[in-house]
Short mmCIF file of C-alpha atoms and ligand atoms in Angstrom, two decimals:
data_model
loop_
_atom_site.label_atom_id
_atom_site.label_comp_id
_atom_site.label_asym_id
_atom_site.label_seq_id
_atom_site.Cartn_x
_atom_site.Cartn_y
_atom_site.Cartn_z
CA MET A 1 12.41 24.07 -13.53
CA SER A 2 15.89 21.73 -13.85
CA ALA A 3 17.54 21.52 -16.82
CA TYR A 4 16.54 17.44 -16.98
CA LEU A 5 12.79 18.09 -16.22
CA THR A 6 12.78 20.63 -19.19
CA ALA A 7 14.27 18.26 -21.39
CA ALA A 8 12.01 15.25 -20.62
CA LYS A 9 8.93 17.63 -21.44
CA LEU A 10 7.34 16.54 -24.88
CA ARG A 11 7.40 19.33 -27.27
CA THR A 12 6.61 19.31 -31.28
CA THR A 13 8.75 20.20 -34.03
CA GLN A 14 8.63 20.41 -38.06
CA ILE A 15 10.42 17.78 -39.86
CA VAL A 16 12.49 20.52 -42.18
CA GLY A 17 14.71 17.64 -44.24
CA ILE A 18 14.78 13.62 -45.13
CA LYS A 19 17.74 12.36 -46.59
CA THR A 20 18.00 8.40 -47.97
CA GLU A 21 21.02 7.31 -46.68
CA THR A 22 20.85 3.73 -47.96
CA PRO A 23 17.72 1.52 -49.13
CA THR A 24 17.10 1.02 -45.24
CA ILE A 25 17.98 4.10 -43.77
CA LYS A 26 16.76 7.61 -43.79
CA SER A 27 18.23 10.53 -41.64
CA ILE A 28 15.15 13.15 -40.70
CA THR A 29 16.36 16.64 -39.57
CA PHE A 30 14.46 18.78 -37.59
CA GLN A 31 14.92 22.16 -35.51
CA ASP A 32 15.33 21.70 -31.87
CA ARG A 33 17.83 23.84 -29.61
CA LEU A 34 17.92 20.85 -26.84
CA SER A 35 19.11 18.35 -29.38
CA ALA A 36 21.32 20.48 -31.20
CA ASN A 37 22.91 20.96 -28.35
CA ALA A 38 23.32 17.21 -26.79
CA THR A 39 26.79 15.50 -26.81
CA PRO A 40 27.45 12.37 -28.72
CA GLY A 41 25.99 9.28 -27.68
CA GLN A 42 23.03 10.87 -26.15
CA PHE A 43 19.49 9.74 -27.45
CA ILE A 44 16.04 11.52 -27.62
CA MET A 45 12.55 9.85 -27.89
CA VAL A 46 10.62 10.68 -31.11
CA TRP A 47 6.91 10.72 -30.99
CA ILE A 48 5.23 9.57 -34.12
CA PRO A 49 1.62 10.88 -33.74
CA SER A 50 -1.20 8.10 -33.83
CA VAL A 51 1.63 5.45 -33.76
CA ASP A 52 4.15 4.94 -31.20
CA GLU A 53 7.56 6.88 -29.33
CA VAL A 54 10.90 5.37 -30.19
CA PRO A 55 14.27 6.00 -29.04
CA MET A 56 16.77 7.41 -31.51
CA SER A 57 20.46 8.32 -31.06
CA LEU A 58 21.35 11.63 -32.39
CA SER A 59 23.21 11.67 -35.57
CA THR A 60 23.55 15.31 -36.18
CA MET A 61 23.87 18.48 -33.90
CA ASN A 62 24.18 21.79 -34.93
CA PRO A 63 23.85 24.10 -31.85
CA LYS A 64 24.90 27.00 -34.54
CA GLU A 65 21.15 26.64 -36.47
CA ASN A 66 19.41 24.77 -33.74
CA LEU A 67 19.14 21.38 -36.30
CA ALA A 68 19.37 18.32 -35.09
CA ALA A 69 19.18 14.78 -37.15
CA ILE A 70 18.26 11.01 -36.39
CA THR A 71 19.14 8.46 -38.57
CA VAL A 72 16.23 5.72 -38.70
CA GLY A 73 17.05 1.92 -39.98
CA LYS A 74 13.61 0.54 -41.27
CA VAL A 75 12.38 -2.34 -38.80
CA GLY A 76 9.09 -2.19 -37.62
CA GLU A 77 5.89 0.04 -37.09
CA ALA A 78 7.07 3.30 -35.64
CA THR A 79 10.25 3.13 -37.97
CA SER A 80 8.50 2.38 -41.21
CA ALA A 81 6.27 5.28 -40.28
CA LEU A 82 9.00 7.55 -39.47
CA HIS A 83 10.37 6.37 -43.15
CA ARG A 84 6.90 7.40 -44.69
CA MET A 85 7.08 10.96 -43.17
CA LYS A 86 7.78 13.81 -45.42
CA VAL A 87 9.49 17.44 -45.06
CA GLY A 88 6.68 19.61 -42.93
CA ASP A 89 5.34 17.15 -40.90
CA ILE A 90 5.11 17.06 -37.07
CA ILE A 91 7.17 15.07 -34.87
CA GLY A 92 7.27 15.25 -30.98
CA ILE A 93 10.73 15.10 -29.40
CA ARG A 94 11.65 14.51 -25.43
CA GLY A 95 15.47 14.67 -24.42
CA PRO A 96 18.12 14.41 -24.85
CA PHE A 97 18.54 11.57 -22.32
CA GLY A 98 21.02 9.33 -21.11
CA ASN A 99 25.11 9.75 -21.12
CA SER A 100 27.32 10.20 -24.10
CA TYR A 101 30.99 8.70 -25.00
CA ASN A 102 33.79 9.81 -23.00
CA VAL A 103 36.99 9.82 -24.95
CA THR A 104 38.68 13.14 -23.65
CA LYS A 105 41.72 11.27 -22.63
CA ALA A 106 42.35 8.70 -25.10
CA ARG A 107 44.83 9.57 -28.12
CA ASN A 108 44.28 6.78 -30.37
CA VAL A 109 40.24 6.10 -31.07
CA MET A 110 39.09 2.78 -32.36
CA ILE A 111 35.16 3.51 -33.47
CA ILE A 112 33.27 -0.05 -34.58
CA GLY A 113 29.70 0.31 -36.01
CA GLY A 114 27.33 -1.79 -37.29
CA GLY A 115 23.76 -1.15 -39.40
CA SER A 116 22.22 2.17 -38.31
CA GLY A 117 24.79 1.62 -34.75
CA LEU A 118 27.15 4.63 -36.67
CA ALA A 119 24.14 7.23 -36.09
CA SER A 120 25.58 7.78 -32.63
CA LEU A 121 29.18 7.09 -33.67
CA ALA A 122 29.17 9.46 -36.64
CA PRO A 123 29.41 12.90 -34.27
CA LEU A 124 31.72 11.36 -32.15
CA THR A 125 34.07 11.05 -34.94
CA GLU A 126 33.53 14.39 -36.13
CA LYS A 127 34.11 15.68 -32.37
CA ILE A 128 37.56 14.07 -31.97
CA VAL A 129 38.73 14.88 -35.37
CA THR A 130 38.73 18.70 -34.26
CA GLN A 131 41.09 17.91 -31.13
CA PRO A 132 44.85 17.87 -31.60
CA ARG A 133 46.76 14.81 -31.74
CA ARG A 134 44.23 12.22 -32.06
CA LYS A 135 43.85 9.22 -34.05
CA VAL A 136 41.07 7.32 -35.58
CA THR A 137 40.54 4.34 -36.88
CA LEU A 138 37.13 3.70 -38.04
CA LEU A 139 35.77 -0.14 -38.30
CA LEU A 140 32.33 0.26 -40.56
CA GLY A 141 30.07 -3.09 -41.15
CA ALA A 142 27.12 -3.56 -43.18
CA LYS A 143 25.27 -6.79 -44.82
CA THR A 144 26.15 -5.27 -48.27
CA CYS A 145 27.62 -2.31 -50.13
CA SER A 146 24.52 0.08 -50.14
CA GLU A 147 24.00 -0.40 -46.52
CA LEU A 148 27.40 0.91 -45.45
CA LEU A 149 26.29 4.15 -43.57
CA PHE A 150 27.98 7.41 -44.04
CA LEU A 151 30.48 6.15 -45.82
CA GLU A 152 31.16 8.86 -47.67
CA ARG A 153 30.35 11.27 -44.62
CA MET A 154 33.35 9.56 -42.95
CA LYS A 155 35.87 9.03 -45.42
CA THR A 156 35.98 12.76 -45.17
CA VAL A 157 36.28 13.03 -41.39
CA VAL A 158 38.77 10.36 -40.92
CA SER A 159 41.46 11.70 -43.35
CA LYS A 160 41.76 14.30 -41.06
CA ALA A 161 42.85 12.48 -37.78
CA ASN A 162 45.71 10.62 -39.51
CA GLY A 163 43.29 7.99 -39.27
CA LYS A 164 41.64 5.04 -41.59
CA ILE A 165 38.69 3.20 -42.29
CA VAL A 166 38.17 -0.41 -42.50
CA ALA A 167 35.11 -1.54 -44.32
CA THR A 168 33.41 -5.22 -44.21
CA THR A 169 30.42 -6.50 -46.14
CA GLU A 170 29.07 -10.00 -45.33
CA ASP A 171 28.48 -10.52 -49.22
CA GLY A 172 32.03 -9.25 -49.94
CA SER A 173 30.51 -6.35 -52.39
CA TYR A 174 32.48 -3.67 -50.45
CA GLY A 175 35.58 -4.11 -48.57
CA GLU A 176 36.57 -7.09 -46.57
CA LYS A 177 34.06 -9.94 -46.66
CA CYS A 178 33.70 -11.09 -43.30
CA LEU A 179 31.82 -9.26 -40.24
CA VAL A 180 33.04 -6.39 -38.79
CA THR A 181 34.57 -8.08 -35.84
CA GLN A 182 37.13 -9.75 -37.76
CA PRO A 183 39.51 -7.36 -38.92
CA LEU A 184 38.91 -5.99 -35.23
CA GLU A 185 41.03 -8.94 -33.87
CA ARG A 186 43.89 -8.36 -36.25
CA LEU A 187 44.27 -4.78 -35.82
CA LEU A 188 43.89 -5.21 -31.80
CA ALA A 189 46.80 -7.72 -32.05
CA ALA A 190 49.14 -4.95 -34.37
CA GLU A 191 48.46 -1.82 -32.07
CA LYS A 192 47.35 -0.32 -28.72
CA PHE A 193 44.45 1.41 -28.83
CA ASP A 194 43.14 3.75 -25.60
CA VAL A 195 39.84 3.02 -26.11
CA ILE A 196 37.17 1.16 -28.11
CA CYS A 197 33.58 3.09 -28.65
CA ALA A 198 31.14 0.57 -30.62
CA CYS A 199 27.32 0.47 -30.89
CA GLY A 200 25.67 -1.74 -33.23
CA PRO A 201 23.40 -5.14 -32.99
CA GLU A 202 24.13 -6.51 -29.37
CA GLN A 203 25.85 -9.83 -30.49
CA MET A 204 28.40 -7.57 -32.65
CA MET A 205 28.91 -5.65 -29.25
CA PHE A 206 29.30 -8.70 -27.44
CA GLU A 207 32.15 -10.23 -29.58
CA VAL A 208 33.94 -6.75 -29.43
CA PHE A 209 33.52 -6.80 -25.56
CA LEU A 210 35.12 -10.43 -25.49
CA LEU A 211 37.87 -9.16 -27.75
CA THR A 212 38.50 -5.85 -25.48
CA GLU A 213 38.50 -8.48 -22.85
CA ARG A 214 41.08 -10.59 -24.47
CA TYR A 215 43.24 -7.84 -25.43
CA ALA A 216 42.68 -5.84 -22.21
CA VAL A 217 41.56 -2.21 -23.97
CA SER A 218 39.14 0.12 -22.44
CA LEU A 219 35.15 -0.34 -23.94
CA GLN A 220 32.66 1.91 -24.37
CA ALA A 221 29.42 0.49 -26.05
CA SER A 222 26.18 2.04 -26.50
CA LEU A 223 23.45 -0.18 -25.93
CA GLU A 224 20.15 -0.46 -27.68
CA ARG A 225 16.94 -2.03 -25.92
CA LEU A 226 13.54 -2.02 -25.85
CA MET A 227 12.51 1.73 -23.95
CA ARG A 228 9.29 3.47 -23.02
CA CYS A 229 9.47 6.02 -20.26
CA ALA A 230 13.29 7.06 -21.01
CA ILE A 231 13.21 8.60 -17.36
CA GLY A 232 14.40 5.69 -15.39
CA LEU A 233 10.59 4.62 -14.26
CA CYS A 234 9.16 1.72 -16.35
CA GLY A 235 12.32 -0.67 -16.41
CA THR A 236 11.43 -1.76 -19.62
CA CYS A 237 15.41 -1.21 -20.87
CA VAL A 238 16.64 -3.00 -17.63
CA ILE A 239 19.92 -4.94 -18.13
CA GLY A 240 20.69 -6.70 -15.19
CA LYS A 241 21.35 -3.97 -12.59
CA PHE A 242 21.32 -1.32 -15.29
CA ARG A 243 18.55 0.89 -16.55
CA VAL A 244 19.91 1.66 -20.27
CA CYS A 245 18.13 5.22 -20.35
CA ARG A 246 19.21 6.46 -17.01
CA ASP A 247 22.66 4.49 -16.33
CA GLY A 248 23.53 4.35 -20.05
CA PRO A 249 22.79 3.88 -23.03
CA VAL A 250 26.65 4.44 -23.27
CA PHE A 251 28.42 1.45 -20.68
CA SER A 252 32.03 0.32 -20.31
CA GLY A 253 33.33 -3.06 -20.62
CA ASP A 254 33.77 -3.28 -16.64
CA GLN A 255 29.67 -2.20 -16.24
CA LEU A 256 29.10 -5.00 -19.01
CA ARG A 257 31.18 -7.43 -17.40
CA GLU A 258 28.92 -7.18 -14.47
CA VAL A 259 25.74 -7.92 -16.63
CA LYS A 260 27.43 -10.52 -18.93
CA LYS A 261 24.76 -13.61 -18.38
CA GLU A 262 22.23 -10.96 -20.21
CA PHE A 263 24.27 -8.68 -22.28
CA GLY A 264 25.08 -10.35 -25.62
CA HIS A 265 22.28 -13.31 -24.95
CA PHE A 266 19.07 -12.20 -23.98
CA ARG A 267 16.35 -9.56 -24.77
CA ARG A 268 13.52 -8.20 -22.58
CA GLY A 269 10.41 -7.89 -24.29
CA PHE A 270 7.46 -5.14 -23.20
CA ASP A 271 6.47 -7.58 -20.58
CA GLY A 272 9.71 -7.63 -19.37
CA GLY A 273 10.22 -11.66 -20.10
CA LYS A 274 13.88 -12.60 -21.68
CA THR A 275 13.88 -13.97 -25.07
CA SER A 276 17.21 -15.19 -26.30
CA LEU A 277 18.85 -13.01 -28.80
C1 LIG B 1 19.15 4.58 -26.50
C2 LIG B 1 18.74 4.08 -28.14
C3 LIG B 1 19.16 4.70 -29.35
C4 LIG B 1 18.98 4.11 -30.69
N1 LIG B 1 18.89 4.76 -31.67
C5 LIG B 1 18.68 4.08 -32.87
C6 LIG B 1 19.14 4.58 -34.07
O1 LIG B 1 19.74 5.54 -33.70
N2 LIG B 1 18.57 4.63 -35.02
C7 LIG B 1 17.58 3.20 -35.32
O2 LIG B 1 17.21 2.99 -36.71
N3 LIG B 1 17.60 2.69 -34.05
C8 LIG B 1 18.05 2.93 -32.82
N4 LIG B 1 17.30 2.46 -31.82
C9 LIG B 1 16.54 1.39 -32.23
C10 LIG B 1 15.39 1.72 -32.30
O3 LIG B 1 14.65 2.40 -31.10
C11 LIG B 1 14.02 0.43 -32.40
O4 LIG B 1 14.56 -0.12 -33.76
C12 LIG B 1 12.66 1.15 -32.53
O5 LIG B 1 12.52 1.43 -31.51
C13 LIG B 1 11.73 0.18 -33.40
O6 LIG B 1 10.37 0.45 -33.48
P1 LIG B 1 9.72 -0.10 -34.17
O7 LIG B 1 8.12 -0.06 -33.93
O8 LIG B 1 9.69 0.30 -35.93
O9 LIG B 1 9.55 -1.61 -34.15
P2 LIG B 1 8.82 -2.98 -33.28
O10 LIG B 1 7.62 -3.10 -34.30
O11 LIG B 1 8.65 -2.14 -32.23
O12 LIG B 1 9.93 -4.24 -33.57
C14 LIG B 1 10.73 -4.85 -34.62
C15 LIG B 1 11.58 -5.61 -34.22
O13 LIG B 1 13.05 -4.83 -33.74
C16 LIG B 1 13.13 -5.14 -32.25
N5 LIG B 1 13.33 -4.04 -31.20
C17 LIG B 1 12.42 -2.86 -31.16
N6 LIG B 1 12.90 -1.77 -30.71
C18 LIG B 1 14.22 -2.12 -30.47
C19 LIG B 1 15.55 -1.53 -29.46
N7 LIG B 1 15.22 -0.75 -28.89
N8 LIG B 1 16.57 -2.09 -29.48
C20 LIG B 1 16.61 -3.63 -30.33
N9 LIG B 1 15.52 -4.07 -31.01
C21 LIG B 1 14.71 -3.67 -30.63
C22 LIG B 1 11.64 -5.80 -31.71
O14 LIG B 1 11.85 -6.64 -30.78
C23 LIG B 1 11.39 -6.53 -33.41
O15 LIG B 1 12.11 -7.68 -33.21
C24 LIG B 1 17.84 2.95 -30.44
C25 LIG B 1 17.49 2.44 -29.38
C26 LIG B 1 17.76 2.64 -28.20
C27 LIG B 1 17.68 2.41 -26.80
#
């Protein structure tokens, strides 16, 4: 059986750890060899018995111990059910699926995450800092201080890479009082970055996309769309000519330019119908 078909098969595993990261975000750790060996940007489908199956980025990969984690924002039925789960409960896993961030040639990297979007960016940042002659600037945004995901984890990581963190909150309770895209413009005007990696709400990523177009900087953005099969068959996660599950979830600025009538403007429901974002 090919590696892809093996990964696509549902297997079950026990939750071995739960950490409350913020009032609305929890990390759930489980044992799964394939997830533990995934690369930053890839996602899995998580089955919550009797509830639903939802896509989640891998936020920690520990191949030595076959451990991986997802970091879940509480938004609806499935994510609320995940928040109620306990150590020892069973979840189902399919994947890892999708592509990864590719920053192998970039020296000066900017990483920009909003809300639970930092889930896929944290392991990327940790990978970059292990490589020589890299510089990382991390822009972290949330509504309020207590919702700034992985702030302490990222402070330790970024200090290893001659880097810095710029944090923003909408209520001014930590860092700059603004949206995370505001310091981005200032930083782009002052410094040349080789690539920007972004994950967060789609409107935020659309603003990032517009700024990268204006400053001619390469972009890699991870999109979150409704998803059902995750193997390219059902079409639920389609954006323009792309399927997020098979062509993404990480898209380049060039690809996003091709779907800019839909990107940042519409989301699709499970019936395929478009709704304004
Ligand atoms: C590749 C990928 C990776 C993801 N990684 C993470 C992650 O690491 N952490 C995390 O918390 N979430 C992540 N998500 C989003 C997560 O899958 C959804 O929040 C989840 O499916 C919502 O399920 P629910 O039943 O709790 O909410 P629902 O009851 O289905 O929906 C609640 C609200 O959220 C909206 N919504 C539902 N699913 C999505 C979605 N996929 N994208 C945008 N809006 C959605 C609905 O339209 C509705 O407004 C990811 C999505 C994708 C496609």
